[in-house]
Short mmCIF file of C-alpha atoms in Angstrom, two decimals:
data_model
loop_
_atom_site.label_atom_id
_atom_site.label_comp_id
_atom_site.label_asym_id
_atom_site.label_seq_id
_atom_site.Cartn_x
_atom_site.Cartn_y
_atom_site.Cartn_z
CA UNK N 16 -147.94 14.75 54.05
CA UNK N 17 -147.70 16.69 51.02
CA UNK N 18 -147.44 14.58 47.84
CA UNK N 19 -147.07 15.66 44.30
CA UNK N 20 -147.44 13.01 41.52
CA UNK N 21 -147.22 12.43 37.49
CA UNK N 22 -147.72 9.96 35.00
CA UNK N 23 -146.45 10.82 31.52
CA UNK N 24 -146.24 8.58 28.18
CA UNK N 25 -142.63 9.27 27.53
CA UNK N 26 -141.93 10.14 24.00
CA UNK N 27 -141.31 6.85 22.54
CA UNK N 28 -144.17 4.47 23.68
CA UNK N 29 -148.09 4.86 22.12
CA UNK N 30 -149.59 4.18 25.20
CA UNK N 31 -148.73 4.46 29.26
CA UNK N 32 -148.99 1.23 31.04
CA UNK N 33 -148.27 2.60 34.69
CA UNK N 34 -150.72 3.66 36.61
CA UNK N 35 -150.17 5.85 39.89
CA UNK N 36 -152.15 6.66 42.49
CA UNK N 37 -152.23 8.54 46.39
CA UNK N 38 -154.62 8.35 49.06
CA UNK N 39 -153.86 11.25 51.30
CA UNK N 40 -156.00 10.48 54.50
CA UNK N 41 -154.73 7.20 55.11
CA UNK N 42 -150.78 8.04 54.05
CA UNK N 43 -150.89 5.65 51.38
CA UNK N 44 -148.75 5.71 48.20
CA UNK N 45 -149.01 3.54 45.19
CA UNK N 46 -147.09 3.25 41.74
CA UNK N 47 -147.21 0.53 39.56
CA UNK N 48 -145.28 -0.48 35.84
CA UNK N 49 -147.22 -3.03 33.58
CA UNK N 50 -145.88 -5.51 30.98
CA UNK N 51 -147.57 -7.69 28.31
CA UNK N 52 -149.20 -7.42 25.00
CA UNK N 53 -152.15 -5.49 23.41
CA UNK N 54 -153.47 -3.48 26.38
CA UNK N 55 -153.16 -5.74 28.99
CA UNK N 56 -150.09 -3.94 30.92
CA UNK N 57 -152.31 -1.09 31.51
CA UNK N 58 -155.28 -3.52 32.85
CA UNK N 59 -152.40 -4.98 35.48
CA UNK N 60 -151.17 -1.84 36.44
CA UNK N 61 -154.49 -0.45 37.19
CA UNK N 62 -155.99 -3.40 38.73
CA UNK N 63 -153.51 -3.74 41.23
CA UNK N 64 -153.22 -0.63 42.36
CA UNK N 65 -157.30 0.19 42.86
CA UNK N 66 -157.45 -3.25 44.25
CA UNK N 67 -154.39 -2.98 46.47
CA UNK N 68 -155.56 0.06 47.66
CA UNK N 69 -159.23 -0.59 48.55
CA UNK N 70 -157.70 -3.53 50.10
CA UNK N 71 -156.29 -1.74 52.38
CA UNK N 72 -158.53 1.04 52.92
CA UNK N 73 -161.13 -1.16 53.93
CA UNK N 74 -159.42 -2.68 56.41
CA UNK N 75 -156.77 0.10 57.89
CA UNK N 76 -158.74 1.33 60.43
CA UNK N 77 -158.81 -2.08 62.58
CA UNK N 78 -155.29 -2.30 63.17
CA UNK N 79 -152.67 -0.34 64.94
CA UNK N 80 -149.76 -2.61 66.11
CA UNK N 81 -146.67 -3.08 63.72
CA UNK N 82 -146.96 -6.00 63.92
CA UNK N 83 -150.89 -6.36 62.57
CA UNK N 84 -150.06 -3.54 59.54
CA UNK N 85 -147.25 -5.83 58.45
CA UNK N 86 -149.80 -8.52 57.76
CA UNK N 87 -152.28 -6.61 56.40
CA UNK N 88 -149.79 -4.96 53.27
CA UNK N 89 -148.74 -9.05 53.13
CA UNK N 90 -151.81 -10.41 52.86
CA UNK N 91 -152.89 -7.15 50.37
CA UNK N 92 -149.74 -8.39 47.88
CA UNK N 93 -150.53 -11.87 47.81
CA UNK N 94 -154.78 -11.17 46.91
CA UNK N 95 -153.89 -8.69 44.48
CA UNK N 96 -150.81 -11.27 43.13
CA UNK N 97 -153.58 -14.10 42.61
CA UNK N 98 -156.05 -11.44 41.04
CA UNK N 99 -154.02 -10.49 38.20
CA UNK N 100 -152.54 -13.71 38.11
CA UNK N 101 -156.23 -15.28 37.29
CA UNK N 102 -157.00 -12.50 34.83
CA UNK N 103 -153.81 -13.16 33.01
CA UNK N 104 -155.39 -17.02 32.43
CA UNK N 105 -158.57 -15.78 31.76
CA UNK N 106 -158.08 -14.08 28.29
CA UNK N 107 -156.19 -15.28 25.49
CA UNK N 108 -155.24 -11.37 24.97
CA UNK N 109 -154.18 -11.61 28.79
CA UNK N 110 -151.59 -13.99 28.40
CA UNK N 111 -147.95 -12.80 29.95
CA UNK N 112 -150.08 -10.20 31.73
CA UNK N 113 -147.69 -8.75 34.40
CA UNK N 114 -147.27 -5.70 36.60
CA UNK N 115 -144.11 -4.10 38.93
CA UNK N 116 -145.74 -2.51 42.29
CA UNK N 117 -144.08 -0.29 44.73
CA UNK N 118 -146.38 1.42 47.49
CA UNK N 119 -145.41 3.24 50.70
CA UNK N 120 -147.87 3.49 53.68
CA UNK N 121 -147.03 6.00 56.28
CA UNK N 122 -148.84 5.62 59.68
CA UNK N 123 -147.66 6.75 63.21
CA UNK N 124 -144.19 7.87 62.39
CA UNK N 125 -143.19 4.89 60.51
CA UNK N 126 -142.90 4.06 56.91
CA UNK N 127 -144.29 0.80 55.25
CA UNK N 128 -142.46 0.27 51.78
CA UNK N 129 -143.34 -2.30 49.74
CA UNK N 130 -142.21 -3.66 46.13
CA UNK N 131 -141.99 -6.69 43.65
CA UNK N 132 -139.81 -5.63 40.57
CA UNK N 133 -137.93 -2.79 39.03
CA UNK N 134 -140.29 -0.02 40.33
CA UNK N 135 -137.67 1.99 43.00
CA UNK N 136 -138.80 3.79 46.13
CA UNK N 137 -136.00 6.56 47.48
CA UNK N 138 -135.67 8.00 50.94
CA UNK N 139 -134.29 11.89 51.36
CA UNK N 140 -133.09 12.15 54.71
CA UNK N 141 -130.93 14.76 55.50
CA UNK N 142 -130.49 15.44 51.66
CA UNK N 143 -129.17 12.30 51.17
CA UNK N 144 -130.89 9.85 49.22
CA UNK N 145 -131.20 6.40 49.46
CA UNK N 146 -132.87 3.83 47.78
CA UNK N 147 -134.86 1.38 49.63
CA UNK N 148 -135.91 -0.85 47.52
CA UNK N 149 -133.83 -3.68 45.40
CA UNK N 150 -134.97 -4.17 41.95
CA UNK N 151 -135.89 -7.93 40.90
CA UNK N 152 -133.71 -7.87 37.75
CA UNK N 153 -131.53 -10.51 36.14
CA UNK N 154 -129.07 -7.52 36.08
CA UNK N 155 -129.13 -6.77 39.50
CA UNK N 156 -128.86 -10.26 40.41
CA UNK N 157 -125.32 -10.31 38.56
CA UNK N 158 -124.63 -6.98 40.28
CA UNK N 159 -124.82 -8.61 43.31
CA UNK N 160 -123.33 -11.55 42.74
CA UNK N 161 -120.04 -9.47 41.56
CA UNK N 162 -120.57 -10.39 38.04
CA UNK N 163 -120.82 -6.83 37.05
CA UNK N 164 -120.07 -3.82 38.02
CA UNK N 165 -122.55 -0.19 38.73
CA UNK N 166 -121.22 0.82 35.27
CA UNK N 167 -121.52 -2.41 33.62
CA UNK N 168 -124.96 -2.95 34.75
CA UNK N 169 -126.13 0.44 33.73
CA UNK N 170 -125.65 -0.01 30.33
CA UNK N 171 -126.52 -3.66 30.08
CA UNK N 172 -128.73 -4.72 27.57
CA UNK N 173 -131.27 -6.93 29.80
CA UNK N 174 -131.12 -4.57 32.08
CA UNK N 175 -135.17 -4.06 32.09
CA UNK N 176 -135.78 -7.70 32.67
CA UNK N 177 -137.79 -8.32 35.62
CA UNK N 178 -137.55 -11.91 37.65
CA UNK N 179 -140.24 -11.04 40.09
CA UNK N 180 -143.82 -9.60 38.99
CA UNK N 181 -147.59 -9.24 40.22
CA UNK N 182 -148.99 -11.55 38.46
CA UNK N 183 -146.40 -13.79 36.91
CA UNK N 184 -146.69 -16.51 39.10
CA UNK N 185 -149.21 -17.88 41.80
CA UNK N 186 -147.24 -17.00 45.03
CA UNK N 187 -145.50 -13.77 44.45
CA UNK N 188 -142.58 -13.07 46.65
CA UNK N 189 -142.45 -9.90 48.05
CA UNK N 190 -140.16 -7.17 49.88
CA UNK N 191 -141.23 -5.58 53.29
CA UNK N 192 -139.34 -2.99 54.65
CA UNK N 193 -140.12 -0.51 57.69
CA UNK N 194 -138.04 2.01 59.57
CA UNK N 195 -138.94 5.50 61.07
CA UNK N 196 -139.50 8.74 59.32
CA UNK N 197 -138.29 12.14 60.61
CA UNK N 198 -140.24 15.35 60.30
CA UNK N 199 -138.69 16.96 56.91
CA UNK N 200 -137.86 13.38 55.12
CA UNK N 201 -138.98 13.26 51.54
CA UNK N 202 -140.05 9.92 49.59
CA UNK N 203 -140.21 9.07 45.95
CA UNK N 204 -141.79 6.58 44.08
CA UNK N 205 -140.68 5.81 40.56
CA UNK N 206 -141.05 3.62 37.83
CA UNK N 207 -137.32 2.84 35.70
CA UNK N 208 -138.68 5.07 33.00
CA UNK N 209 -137.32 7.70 35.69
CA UNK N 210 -134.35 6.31 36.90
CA UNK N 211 -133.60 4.87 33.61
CA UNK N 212 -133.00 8.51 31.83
CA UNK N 213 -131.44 10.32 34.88
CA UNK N 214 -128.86 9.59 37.61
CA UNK N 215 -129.86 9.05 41.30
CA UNK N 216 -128.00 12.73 42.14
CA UNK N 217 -129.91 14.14 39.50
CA UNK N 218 -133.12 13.04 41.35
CA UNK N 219 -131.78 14.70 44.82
CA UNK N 220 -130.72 18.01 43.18
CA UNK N 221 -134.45 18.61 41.81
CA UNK N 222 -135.93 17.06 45.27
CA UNK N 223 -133.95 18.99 47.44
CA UNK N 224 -134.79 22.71 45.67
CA UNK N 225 -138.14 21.97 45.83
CA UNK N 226 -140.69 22.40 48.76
CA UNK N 227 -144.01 21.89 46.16
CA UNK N 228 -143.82 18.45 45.28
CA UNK N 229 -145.96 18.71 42.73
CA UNK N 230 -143.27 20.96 40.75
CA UNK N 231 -140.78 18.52 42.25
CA UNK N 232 -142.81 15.80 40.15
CA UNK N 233 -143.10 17.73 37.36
CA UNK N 234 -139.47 18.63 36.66
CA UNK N 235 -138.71 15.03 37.33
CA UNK N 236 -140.85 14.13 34.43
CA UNK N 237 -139.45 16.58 32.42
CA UNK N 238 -135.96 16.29 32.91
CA UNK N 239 -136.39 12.51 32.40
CA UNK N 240 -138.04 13.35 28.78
CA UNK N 241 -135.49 16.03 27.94
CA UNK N 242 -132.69 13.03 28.23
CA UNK N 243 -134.77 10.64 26.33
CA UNK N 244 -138.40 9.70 27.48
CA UNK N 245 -137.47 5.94 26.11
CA UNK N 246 -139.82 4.79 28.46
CA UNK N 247 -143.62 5.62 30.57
CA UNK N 248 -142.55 7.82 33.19
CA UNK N 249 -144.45 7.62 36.83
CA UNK N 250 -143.05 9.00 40.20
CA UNK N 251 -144.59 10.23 43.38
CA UNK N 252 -142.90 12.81 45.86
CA UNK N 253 -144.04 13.07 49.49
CA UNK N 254 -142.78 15.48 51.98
CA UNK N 255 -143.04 14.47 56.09
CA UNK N 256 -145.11 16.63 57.55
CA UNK N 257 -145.37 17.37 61.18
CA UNK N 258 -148.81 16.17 61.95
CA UNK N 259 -147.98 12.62 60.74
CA UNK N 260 -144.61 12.75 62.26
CA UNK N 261 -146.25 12.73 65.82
#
């Protein structure tokens, strides 16, 4: 693969609570959007993605079957769900401790993407985009119960508010979805201070004229300021190469 990624405050918040991170030789992908008081939205962000990931790098090497990598990202969520659920009982200054997590594993031609909240993952296939995931939001909820429509929901004003989190609960429910990648495909991971500030065509345009992905990421972040920067601003881009498309 080639990945480019950035993490930048935005120009309205004092701090950045998401936390991003890529680990290259095992194809894995991870972006993740805290929420809580005092500091401890940047403790849940980070915690589950280091321990999410050395989760799963200890452990990737023993399997191999579909079947066997599907547990393994399951059974990743739901230790990394009670870990920062535990830490946000542990401190007072914890309390309402909370994280969004999107990751995508790529192994053998096939694409593991996984999520619990508003944190988005996109596929560019044929530049086309699509977006994989489906955001755990009240809003989204009345989207798709026909309550509202695309335009409505856009400018909602509870439009941020998340119904699923690491963290929030004791059992975290989780979406799982795999399909196969073609040599050329791009990916991108992104938390809603992204998608929030600029339009899902927007996104394509700057993918597609870019084979760097780290200048891909970079104009991302700043076209996503230059309309705003209301939020912490995270995304990863990945190109398909062909040695992991074999």
């Amino acid at each position: 693969m080639k990945a480019g990624f950035l993490t930048d405050r935005g120009r309205r918040r004092k701090n950045n609570e998401d936390y991003i991170k890529i680990i290259d030789d095992i194809g894995l992908y991870l972006l993740a959007d805290g929420v809580g008081g005092s500091r401890s939205g940047e403790v849940a962000s980070e915690e589950t993605v280091e321990s999410f990931a050395n989760y799963i790098k200890l452990r990737i090497g023993d399997v191999q079957e579909e079947f066997d990598i599907i547990g393994l990202l399951e059974e990743a969520m739901n230790f990394v769900n009670k870990k920062i659920h535990a830490l946000s009982r542990d401190k007072k200054e914890n309390i309402g401790m909370a994280t969004t997590f999107v990751y995508a594993l790529i192994k053998d031609g096939t694409s593991y993407i996984g999520n619990v909240g508003d944190s988005r993952a996109y596929l560019i296939h044929n530049k086309e985009i699509i977006q994989i995931t489906d955001d755990h939001t009240y809003v989204n909820e009345l989207l798709k119960a026909g309550l509202l429509t695309k335009e409505e929901a856009k400018k909602h004003t509870k439009k941020n508010i998340i119904t699923r989190a690491i963290g929030a609960e004791e059992v975290v429910k989780a979406d799982l979805f795999t399909f196969p990648i073609d040599l050329g495909d791009k990916m991108i991971l992104c938390s809603d201070g992204l998608y929030d500030e600029i339009s899902d065509d927007d996104i394509l345009n700057i993918i597609n004229k870019h084979d760097d992905m780290q200048m891909c990421a970079k104009e991302l972040i700043e076209t996503a300021n230059n309309c705003g920067g209301n939020d912490n601003i995270s995304t990863i881009c990945i190109k398909i190469m062909e040695e992991e498309h074999e």
